[in-house]
Tab-separated table of C-alpha atoms in Angstrom:
chain	number	residue	atom	x	y	z
A	1	MET	CA	17.375	31.006	57.867
A	2	THR	CA	21.121	30.775	58.450
A	3	ASN	CA	23.643	33.543	57.852
A	4	ILE	CA	27.310	33.730	57.046
A	5	THR	CA	29.781	36.421	58.028
A	6	GLU	CA	31.672	37.884	55.091
A	7	ALA	CA	35.265	38.908	55.486
A	8	GLU	CA	36.172	42.578	55.415
A	9	ARG	CA	37.471	43.510	51.969
A	10	GLN	CA	38.999	46.347	49.997
A	11	THR	CA	37.157	47.527	46.884
A	12	GLU	CA	38.994	49.113	43.984
A	13	ILE	CA	37.871	52.601	42.969
A	14	ARG	CA	38.224	52.350	39.207
A	15	GLU	CA	36.882	55.706	38.134
A	16	ARG	CA	36.340	59.252	39.378
A	17	VAL	CA	33.860	61.378	37.446
A	18	ASP	CA	31.850	64.536	37.888
A	19	VAL	CA	28.512	62.803	37.283
A	20	LEU	CA	27.685	59.113	37.660
A	21	VAL	CA	24.382	57.983	36.110
A	22	VAL	CA	23.102	54.579	37.228
A	23	GLY	CA	20.474	53.040	34.932
A	24	GLY	CA	20.428	53.386	31.142
A	25	GLY	CA	16.714	53.752	30.375
A	26	SER	CA	15.083	56.810	28.850
A	27	ALA	CA	15.813	58.953	31.918
A	28	GLY	CA	19.382	57.684	32.159
A	29	ILE	CA	20.161	58.244	28.485
A	30	ALA	CA	18.918	61.822	28.699
A	31	ALA	CA	20.696	62.493	31.996
A	32	ALA	CA	24.067	61.206	30.796
A	33	VAL	CA	24.031	63.089	27.485
A	34	ALA	CA	22.729	66.301	29.062
A	35	ALA	CA	25.387	66.238	31.780
A	36	ALA	CA	28.196	65.544	29.315
A	37	ARG	CA	27.055	68.348	27.026
A	38	THR	CA	27.182	70.670	30.046
A	39	GLY	CA	30.889	69.932	30.318
A	40	ALA	CA	30.941	67.253	33.007
A	41	SER	CA	32.885	64.017	32.899
A	42	VAL	CA	30.195	61.338	32.928
A	43	MET	CA	29.911	57.598	33.395
A	44	LEU	CA	26.703	55.654	32.741
A	45	VAL	CA	26.406	52.196	34.319
A	46	GLU	CA	23.715	49.744	33.158
A	47	ARG	CA	22.917	46.181	34.289
A	48	MET	CA	21.856	44.993	30.804
A	49	GLY	CA	24.109	44.765	27.738
A	50	PHE	CA	22.432	47.689	25.962
A	51	LEU	CA	20.747	51.008	26.716
A	52	GLY	CA	17.095	51.959	26.433
A	53	GLY	CA	15.609	50.366	29.536
A	54	THR	CA	11.902	49.727	29.155
A	55	LEU	CA	12.012	50.934	25.542
A	56	THR	CA	14.444	48.184	24.510
A	57	SER	CA	14.489	45.457	27.163
A	58	VAL	CA	10.757	45.319	27.885
A	59	THR	CA	9.866	46.882	24.501
A	60	LEU	CA	6.753	49.052	24.293
A	61	GLY	CA	5.263	49.502	20.849
A	62	SER	CA	4.855	53.221	21.286
A	63	ILE	CA	6.550	55.961	23.286
A	64	CYS	CA	4.018	57.523	25.634
A	65	GLY	CA	4.130	60.919	27.310
A	66	LEU	CA	5.641	62.946	24.480
A	67	TYR	CA	2.339	64.570	23.556
A	68	GLY	CA	-0.973	65.912	24.759
A	69	LEU	CA	-4.169	66.787	22.901
A	70	ASP	CA	-5.893	70.150	22.617
A	71	GLY	CA	-9.051	70.313	20.522
A	72	GLY	CA	-7.872	67.502	18.253
A	73	ARG	CA	-4.451	69.050	17.775
A	74	VAL	CA	-1.364	67.322	19.134
A	75	GLN	CA	0.667	69.245	21.717
A	76	ARG	CA	4.429	68.771	21.769
A	77	LEU	CA	5.164	68.576	25.497
A	78	VAL	CA	8.553	66.829	25.649
A	79	ARG	CA	11.119	68.581	23.520
A	80	GLY	CA	14.829	69.324	23.848
A	81	LEU	CA	16.986	66.203	23.794
A	82	ALA	CA	13.911	64.023	23.197
A	83	ASP	CA	13.400	65.751	19.839
A	84	GLU	CA	16.934	64.789	18.838
A	85	ILE	CA	16.478	61.191	19.979
A	86	ILE	CA	13.227	60.801	18.037
A	87	ASP	CA	14.764	62.410	14.943
A	88	ARG	CA	17.724	60.026	15.071
A	89	LEU	CA	15.365	57.107	15.585
A	90	ALA	CA	13.262	58.139	12.588
A	91	ARG	CA	16.341	58.464	10.374
A	92	ARG	CA	17.178	54.849	11.232
A	93	GLY	CA	13.674	53.804	10.233
A	94	GLY	CA	12.701	53.256	13.853
A	95	ALA	CA	9.867	55.746	14.377
A	96	ASN	CA	6.583	56.385	12.617
A	97	ALA	CA	4.329	59.432	12.779
A	98	PRO	CA	2.536	60.195	16.071
A	99	LYS	CA	-0.702	58.250	16.423
A	100	VAL	CA	-3.791	59.729	18.051
A	101	TRP	CA	-5.946	57.228	19.937
A	102	LEU	CA	-8.701	57.613	22.497
A	103	GLN	CA	-7.894	60.946	24.196
A	104	THR	CA	-4.135	60.928	23.789
A	105	ALA	CA	-1.308	60.371	21.303
A	106	SER	CA	1.896	58.352	21.274
A	107	LEU	CA	4.771	57.553	18.930
A	108	PRO	CA	4.991	54.035	17.419
A	109	TYR	CA	8.619	52.923	17.294
A	110	HIS	CA	10.851	49.922	16.649
A	111	PRO	CA	12.986	49.010	19.707
A	112	GLU	CA	16.140	47.684	18.016
A	113	PRO	CA	17.276	50.966	16.396
A	114	MET	CA	16.869	52.688	19.761
A	115	LYS	CA	19.887	50.755	21.050
A	116	ARG	CA	22.088	52.148	18.301
A	117	VAL	CA	20.736	55.668	18.763
A	118	ALA	CA	21.717	55.492	22.428
A	119	ASP	CA	25.167	54.074	21.615
A	120	ASP	CA	25.839	56.904	19.169
A	121	LEU	CA	24.706	59.576	21.621
A	122	MET	CA	27.018	58.243	24.336
A	123	GLU	CA	30.033	58.024	22.025
A	124	GLU	CA	29.512	61.504	20.587
A	125	ALA	CA	28.996	63.083	24.027
A	126	GLY	CA	32.037	61.330	25.486
A	127	VAL	CA	30.093	59.359	28.083
A	128	ALA	CA	31.928	56.314	29.480
A	129	VAL	CA	29.472	53.384	29.446
A	130	ARG	CA	29.755	50.231	31.527
A	131	PHE	CA	27.315	47.371	30.869
A	132	HIS	CA	26.544	44.183	32.814
A	133	SER	CA	27.077	45.845	36.188
A	134	LEU	CA	24.763	45.810	39.193
A	135	ALA	CA	24.807	48.500	41.889
A	136	VAL	CA	25.211	46.909	45.326
A	137	GLU	CA	26.259	49.726	47.687
A	138	VAL	CA	26.782	53.468	47.851
A	139	ILE	CA	29.962	55.304	48.746
A	140	ARG	CA	29.551	58.011	51.358
A	141	ARG	CA	31.845	61.005	51.540
A	142	GLU	CA	31.478	63.541	54.357
A	143	GLY	CA	27.891	62.574	55.045
A	144	ARG	CA	26.648	62.556	51.476
A	145	VAL	CA	26.429	60.165	48.529
A	146	GLY	CA	29.809	60.246	46.832
A	147	GLY	CA	29.686	57.272	44.474
A	148	VAL	CA	28.468	53.720	43.952
A	149	ILE	CA	29.936	50.214	44.248
A	150	PHE	CA	29.099	47.701	41.508
A	151	GLU	CA	29.553	43.993	40.908
A	152	SER	CA	30.167	42.513	37.477
A	153	ILE	CA	31.945	39.611	35.796
A	154	ASP	CA	35.339	41.084	36.688
A	155	GLY	CA	34.590	41.581	40.349
A	156	ARG	CA	33.554	44.330	42.724
A	157	TRP	CA	34.500	47.904	41.894
A	158	GLY	CA	33.578	51.474	42.698
A	159	VAL	CA	33.091	54.851	41.052
A	160	GLU	CA	33.454	58.112	42.953
A	161	ALA	CA	31.406	61.034	41.675
A	162	GLY	CA	30.644	64.659	42.392
A	163	VAL	CA	26.933	63.881	41.929
A	164	VAL	CA	25.107	60.588	41.413
A	165	VAL	CA	21.945	60.349	39.294
A	166	ASP	CA	19.571	57.495	40.139
A	167	THR	CA	17.738	56.465	36.974
A	168	THR	CA	17.376	52.809	37.917
A	169	GLY	CA	13.571	52.943	37.845
A	170	ASP	CA	13.461	51.057	41.144
A	171	GLY	CA	15.163	53.841	43.114
A	172	GLN	CA	17.960	51.383	43.856
A	173	ILE	CA	20.652	53.955	44.641
A	174	ALA	CA	18.374	56.081	46.813
A	175	ALA	CA	17.280	52.978	48.722
A	176	LEU	CA	20.881	51.839	49.258
A	177	ALA	CA	21.668	55.319	50.548
A	178	GLY	CA	18.913	55.051	53.143
A	179	ALA	CA	16.214	57.168	51.501
A	180	GLU	CA	12.626	56.919	52.675
A	181	TRP	CA	10.518	55.043	50.134
A	182	ARG	CA	7.153	53.376	49.548
A	183	CYS	CA	6.323	50.213	47.664
A	184	ASP	CA	2.717	49.371	48.427
A	185	VAL	CA	2.734	45.681	47.536
A	186	ASP	CA	-1.019	45.383	48.125
A	187	ASP	CA	-1.783	48.334	45.824
A	188	LEU	CA	0.693	48.040	42.957
A	189	GLN	CA	0.012	48.157	39.255
A	190	PHE	CA	0.281	44.786	37.544
A	191	PRO	CA	3.272	44.230	35.233
A	192	THR	CA	3.006	43.214	31.589
A	193	THR	CA	5.010	40.853	29.408
A	194	MET	CA	5.192	42.566	26.034
A	195	ILE	CA	4.601	40.455	22.922
A	196	ARG	CA	5.295	40.668	19.212
A	197	PHE	CA	3.395	38.556	16.699
A	198	GLY	CA	4.558	37.935	13.151
A	199	GLY	CA	2.507	36.706	10.190
A	200	VAL	CA	-0.276	39.209	10.893
A	201	ASP	CA	-2.603	40.800	8.342
A	202	THR	CA	-1.977	44.333	9.566
A	203	LYS	CA	-4.579	45.819	7.210
A	204	ALA	CA	-7.227	43.821	9.042
A	205	VAL	CA	-5.697	44.872	12.361
A	206	GLU	CA	-5.956	48.549	11.456
A	207	LYS	CA	-9.677	48.092	10.827
A	208	THR	CA	-10.182	46.668	14.318
A	209	ASP	CA	-10.526	49.500	16.824
A	210	ARG	CA	-10.061	49.124	20.574
A	211	ALA	CA	-13.742	48.533	21.246
A	212	ALA	CA	-13.905	45.772	18.617
A	213	LEU	CA	-10.736	44.172	19.962
A	214	HIS	CA	-12.234	44.149	23.447
A	215	LYS	CA	-15.384	42.465	22.088
A	216	HIS	CA	-13.352	39.786	20.290
A	217	LEU	CA	-11.243	39.012	23.355
A	218	GLU	CA	-14.278	38.880	25.626
A	219	ALA	CA	-15.663	36.295	23.193
A	220	ALA	CA	-12.431	34.362	23.630
A	221	VAL	CA	-12.933	34.473	27.415
A	222	ALA	CA	-16.485	33.188	26.970
A	223	ALA	CA	-15.056	30.359	24.841
A	224	GLY	CA	-12.785	29.269	27.681
A	225	PHE	CA	-9.583	31.322	27.298
A	226	ASP	CA	-8.484	32.543	30.733
A	227	LEU	CA	-7.310	35.972	29.610
A	228	PRO	CA	-6.549	38.385	32.457
A	229	ARG	CA	-6.900	41.423	30.207
A	230	THR	CA	-9.134	42.056	27.178
A	231	ALA	CA	-8.165	45.645	26.377
A	232	GLY	CA	-4.755	46.896	25.395
A	233	GLY	CA	-2.547	48.653	22.886
A	234	ILE	CA	-1.620	47.115	19.548
A	235	PHE	CA	0.796	48.843	17.200
A	236	ALA	CA	1.676	47.680	13.699
A	237	PHE	CA	5.126	48.899	12.729
A	238	ASN	CA	5.312	47.137	9.372
A	239	ALA	CA	3.183	44.952	7.117
A	240	GLU	CA	3.394	41.722	9.133
A	241	VAL	CA	4.448	42.442	12.712
A	242	VAL	CA	2.395	43.843	15.586
A	243	HIS	CA	3.427	44.767	19.088
A	244	LEU	CA	0.965	43.988	21.870
A	245	ASN	CA	0.697	45.536	25.315
A	246	ILE	CA	-2.023	43.130	26.388
A	247	THR	CA	-0.985	40.773	29.212
A	248	ARG	CA	-1.455	41.255	32.948
A	249	VAL	CA	0.807	39.039	35.043
A	250	ASP	CA	-0.017	38.083	38.617
A	251	VAL	CA	1.363	35.869	41.348
A	252	ASP	CA	-1.381	34.142	43.347
A	253	GLY	CA	-3.933	36.632	42.057
A	254	ARG	CA	-2.045	39.786	43.045
A	255	PRO	CA	0.744	41.881	41.542
A	256	PRO	CA	4.150	40.257	42.075
A	257	ASN	CA	6.378	42.031	44.555
A	258	PRO	CA	8.898	43.826	42.289
A	259	LEU	CA	11.469	43.693	45.095
A	260	SER	CA	11.276	39.898	45.457
A	261	VAL	CA	13.531	37.888	43.156
A	262	ARG	CA	11.441	34.773	43.795
A	263	GLU	CA	8.149	36.401	42.823
A	264	MET	CA	9.602	38.215	39.820
A	265	SER	CA	11.145	34.965	38.577
A	266	GLU	CA	7.727	33.324	38.758
A	267	ALA	CA	6.173	36.299	36.967
A	268	GLU	CA	8.714	36.192	34.132
A	269	ALA	CA	7.940	32.526	33.397
A	270	LYS	CA	4.195	33.061	33.734
A	271	GLY	CA	4.315	35.983	31.301
A	272	ARG	CA	5.911	33.812	28.630
A	273	ARG	CA	3.242	31.154	29.090
A	274	MET	CA	0.631	33.872	28.831
A	275	ALA	CA	2.059	35.031	25.481
A	276	GLU	CA	1.266	31.607	23.995
A	277	LEU	CA	-2.230	31.712	25.475
A	278	TYR	CA	-2.917	35.087	23.865
A	279	LEU	CA	-1.499	33.869	20.558
A	280	GLU	CA	-4.061	31.067	20.377
A	281	ALA	CA	-6.882	33.365	21.489
A	282	PHE	CA	-5.986	35.894	18.791
A	283	ARG	CA	-5.693	33.192	16.137
A	284	GLN	CA	-9.175	31.903	16.878
A	285	HIS	CA	-11.079	35.084	17.714
A	286	VAL	CA	-9.467	38.255	16.321
A	287	PRO	CA	-9.494	39.154	12.591
A	288	GLY	CA	-6.076	39.264	10.934
A	289	TYR	CA	-4.335	36.774	13.233
A	290	ALA	CA	-5.266	33.384	11.724
A	291	ASN	CA	-1.668	32.775	10.591
A	292	ALA	CA	0.076	34.655	13.410
A	293	TRP	CA	3.122	33.270	15.194
A	294	LEU	CA	4.996	34.374	18.303
A	295	LEU	CA	7.965	36.458	17.212
A	296	ASP	CA	9.273	37.294	20.699
A	297	THR	CA	8.552	38.628	24.165
A	298	GLY	CA	10.477	41.350	25.954
A	299	ALA	CA	13.827	40.437	27.483
A	300	GLN	CA	12.246	41.219	30.827
A	301	ILE	CA	8.770	41.829	32.166
A	302	GLY	CA	7.468	45.390	32.166
A	303	VAL	CA	7.286	46.699	35.741
A	304	ARG	CA	5.168	49.821	36.038
A	305	GLU	CA	5.720	50.603	39.686
A	306	SER	CA	8.081	49.610	42.469
A	307	ARG	CA	9.790	51.995	44.895
A	308	ARG	CA	8.572	55.571	45.030
A	309	ILE	CA	11.274	57.608	46.744
A	310	ALA	CA	10.177	60.327	49.178
A	311	GLY	CA	11.507	63.639	47.927
A	312	ASP	CA	11.515	67.245	49.056
A	313	TYR	CA	8.088	67.478	47.428
A	314	THR	CA	5.529	64.806	46.509
A	315	ILE	CA	3.188	65.408	43.575
A	316	ASP	CA	-0.329	64.003	43.940
A	317	GLU	CA	-3.373	63.098	41.843
A	318	ASP	CA	-5.171	66.426	42.315
A	319	GLU	CA	-2.143	68.315	41.017
A	320	VAL	CA	-1.868	66.019	38.015
A	321	LEU	CA	-5.518	66.315	37.003
A	322	SER	CA	-5.761	70.072	37.625
A	323	GLY	CA	-2.679	70.936	35.582
A	324	ALA	CA	-0.561	72.241	38.467
A	325	ARG	CA	2.215	74.789	37.906
A	326	TYR	CA	5.354	75.315	39.981
A	327	GLU	CA	8.122	77.910	40.118
A	328	ASP	CA	10.648	75.076	39.808
A	329	GLY	CA	8.850	73.154	37.038
A	330	ILE	CA	11.334	71.246	34.884
A	331	ALA	CA	9.049	69.090	32.713
A	332	ALA	CA	5.479	68.947	31.412
A	333	CYS	CA	3.151	65.964	31.121
A	334	ALA	CA	-0.402	65.316	29.913
A	335	TRP	CA	-0.414	61.523	30.035
A	336	PRO	CA	-3.567	60.263	31.765
A	337	VAL	CA	-3.588	58.342	35.005
A	338	GLU	CA	-3.232	54.810	33.622
A	339	GLU	CA	-3.746	52.190	36.295
A	340	HIS	CA	-3.450	48.484	35.563
A	341	GLY	CA	-5.495	46.933	38.339
A	342	ALA	CA	-6.975	43.525	39.018
A	343	ASP	CA	-9.844	43.325	36.515
A	344	ARG	CA	-9.611	42.844	32.741
A	345	ALA	CA	-9.884	46.586	31.991
A	346	THR	CA	-7.398	49.408	32.519
A	347	ARG	CA	-8.492	52.428	34.538
A	348	TRP	CA	-7.979	55.648	32.596
A	349	VAL	CA	-8.437	59.072	34.188
A	350	TRP	CA	-8.036	61.663	31.483
A	351	LEU	CA	-6.789	65.188	32.002
A	352	PRO	CA	-9.205	67.805	30.634
A	353	ASP	CA	-8.625	68.621	26.970
A	354	GLY	CA	-5.605	70.875	26.548
A	355	THR	CA	-4.472	70.398	30.166
A	356	PHE	CA	-0.960	69.455	31.200
A	357	TYR	CA	0.920	69.706	34.485
A	358	GLN	CA	4.477	70.482	35.480
A	359	ILE	CA	6.835	68.276	37.457
A	360	PRO	CA	8.797	70.291	40.042
A	361	TRP	CA	12.541	69.935	40.527
A	362	ARG	CA	11.932	69.175	44.216
A	363	CYS	CA	10.360	65.824	43.285
A	364	LEU	CA	13.748	64.727	41.959
A	365	LEU	CA	15.621	65.349	45.235
A	366	PRO	CA	15.508	62.467	47.765
A	367	LYS	CA	14.563	63.874	51.145
A	368	GLY	CA	17.476	64.111	53.545
A	369	LEU	CA	20.163	63.022	51.074
A	370	ASP	CA	22.908	65.139	49.500
A	371	GLY	CA	24.864	64.338	46.345
A	372	LEU	CA	21.995	62.410	44.743
A	373	VAL	CA	19.266	63.338	42.253
A	374	MET	CA	16.766	60.942	40.679
A	375	ALA	CA	14.700	60.817	37.502
A	376	GLY	CA	12.175	58.365	36.078
A	377	ARG	CA	9.332	56.390	37.578
A	378	CYS	CA	10.855	56.359	41.088
A	379	VAL	CA	10.539	60.133	41.672
A	380	SER	CA	8.513	61.498	44.563
A	381	ALA	CA	4.843	60.990	43.663
A	382	THR	CA	1.775	59.323	45.083
A	383	HIS	CA	0.651	55.983	43.680
A	384	VAL	CA	-1.966	57.630	41.441
A	385	ALA	CA	0.246	60.493	40.247
A	386	GLN	CA	3.005	58.003	39.426
A	387	ALA	CA	0.542	56.181	37.149
A	388	SER	CA	0.688	59.277	34.919
A	389	LEU	CA	4.286	60.532	35.043
A	390	ARG	CA	6.011	57.100	34.810
A	391	VAL	CA	5.945	56.942	30.994
A	392	ALA	CA	9.051	57.086	28.787
A	393	GLY	CA	8.497	60.497	27.198
A	394	THR	CA	8.206	62.196	30.583
A	395	CYS	CA	11.253	60.245	31.790
A	396	PHE	CA	13.293	61.749	28.915
A	397	ALA	CA	12.338	65.221	30.172
A	398	MET	CA	13.076	64.479	33.841
A	399	GLY	CA	16.368	62.854	32.897
A	400	GLU	CA	17.556	65.846	30.896
A	401	ALA	CA	16.809	68.133	33.838
A	402	ALA	CA	18.539	65.804	36.297
A	403	GLY	CA	21.640	65.562	34.107
A	404	ILE	CA	22.039	69.301	33.650
A	405	GLY	CA	21.349	69.940	37.338
A	406	ALA	CA	23.880	67.293	38.369
A	407	ALA	CA	26.549	68.769	36.094
A	408	MET	CA	25.898	72.291	37.378
A	409	ALA	CA	26.159	71.125	40.991
A	410	ALA	CA	29.278	69.052	40.344
A	411	ALA	CA	30.949	72.065	38.735
A	412	ARG	CA	30.683	73.843	42.093
A	413	HIS	CA	32.616	70.939	43.688
A	414	VAL	CA	30.089	70.542	46.485
A	415	GLY	CA	27.336	68.395	44.988
A	416	ASP	CA	24.776	70.418	46.932
A	417	LEU	CA	21.716	70.120	44.694
A	418	ARG	CA	19.546	72.160	47.036
A	419	ALA	CA	21.846	75.148	46.634
A	420	LEU	CA	21.430	74.956	42.874
A	421	ASP	CA	20.000	78.011	41.133
A	422	VAL	CA	16.871	76.312	39.781
A	423	GLN	CA	16.006	79.256	37.560
A	424	ALA	CA	19.436	78.948	35.934
A	425	LEU	CA	18.702	75.242	35.398
A	426	ARG	CA	15.331	76.091	33.855
A	427	ALA	CA	16.965	78.703	31.628
A	428	GLU	CA	19.505	76.150	30.397
A	429	LEU	CA	16.760	73.618	29.676
A	430	ALA	CA	14.822	76.234	27.705
A	431	LYS	CA	17.980	77.192	25.821
A	432	ARG	CA	18.308	73.558	24.733
A	433	GLY	CA	14.757	73.549	23.395
A	434	ALA	CA	12.936	71.866	26.285
A	435	PHE	CA	9.324	72.785	26.987
A	436	LEU	CA	8.968	73.328	30.737
A	437	GLY	CA	5.239	73.965	30.881
A	438	ASP	CA	5.444	77.757	30.819
A	439	GLY	CA	3.092	79.247	28.251
A	440	GLN	CA	1.539	77.232	25.455
A	441	PRO	CA	3.218	74.311	23.667
A	442	GLU	CA	3.572	74.010	19.919
A	443	THR	CA	0.691	72.050	18.361
A	444	PHE	CA	0.064	70.380	15.022
A	445	GLN	CA	-2.867	68.752	13.255
A	446	PRO	CA	-2.258	65.043	12.616
A	447	ALA	CA	-2.790	63.844	9.074
A	448	GLY	CA	-5.592	61.369	8.397
A	449	ALA	CA	-3.198	58.442	8.174
A	450	GLU	CA	-1.965	59.214	11.684
A	451	LEU	CA	-5.396	59.359	13.287
A	452	GLU	CA	-7.102	56.444	15.004
A	453	ALA	CA	-10.564	57.602	16.001
A	454	ALA	CA	-11.982	56.427	19.316
A	455	ARG	CA	-14.811	54.583	17.660
């Protein structure tokens, strides 16, 4: 491989803000709004042309991690800003009632209105948003992270900040800053290309439970369809359209390396081919799909796991499953360990009924780095623990905490997140309606129309 030497260059610093949030997914949306509402000047930079991250670019079908179950009652575990987001989404016709399935519950939603909800939140909070911009380097000031350099259609430019929040999902800013990280290529979860089918008899779909769907798709495999996965989530948002989380995309029989542009390019194309394969299998073998057609796939493949940044504390599987509590807990989660491995089934490890765990603030602080806090699926967790806390609902909660903490630290003009009064941060989160995992969450009994029994 040959190299070239690039000329030394000067990069324009276009903005100076208290808090810079990089990555506009669920964690980034929450972080930016929370920081701005704390009084900070905030910029949010996103590489796509819209906000929402996995919820809008990959598309999901349902928002996971908002709830837990306790004796058949739904626990509200992610509150605060997430409540406001879901309420706004519902008022735009973009969210249905929570749906109970297997041993958990999630919120069916429509991805398009989520973009407008995020736009409105940014405008109202006074957050400066920059789209179509890719982070390529960090700015260091006095030994700490002091901003980020981006590249976009109008060149290379920088933003200086009191505190930077990494909500890129891939831990891109932490990695550029030299943080310790893991990406176990031989033990990653497989990604999924999300699919929507139109022309579906959704009444027939609602009568087909997960076990029956698995049986139908296994019959398709026996008939010659090379389906890598025969169990998955299907959500009907209206009378003719269903959203499917059903594919499992590999490269040479293993998960593609999420940090390789070559392998991810191959995976993107393979996922689209797989969508057509599943369409034909559903048409021939699953009730309700005889007249189905491919409406769309996500704008990008759904990556479940890439870099896991080493933080001041690393949460593990035992802590997840035992419902661990921490003095610096800033979020609560009851989502099961959901691992998408090599066979056609998904490995579920359920938390005991009524159990949830806390995520400590220390997991959001990259070890050895100042001026930087992270939120989302890249926080400090083991491979198995990350398979639980990576979901969008939990990312809303982590993002809100990261945004408030960043604004509080920036206000002290030092950006020292380890000197932050964590109990003051927790008090502010509670004041804004967040559930931190202290005490018992509010519960409600789902109506019959909202309940999908695990038949």
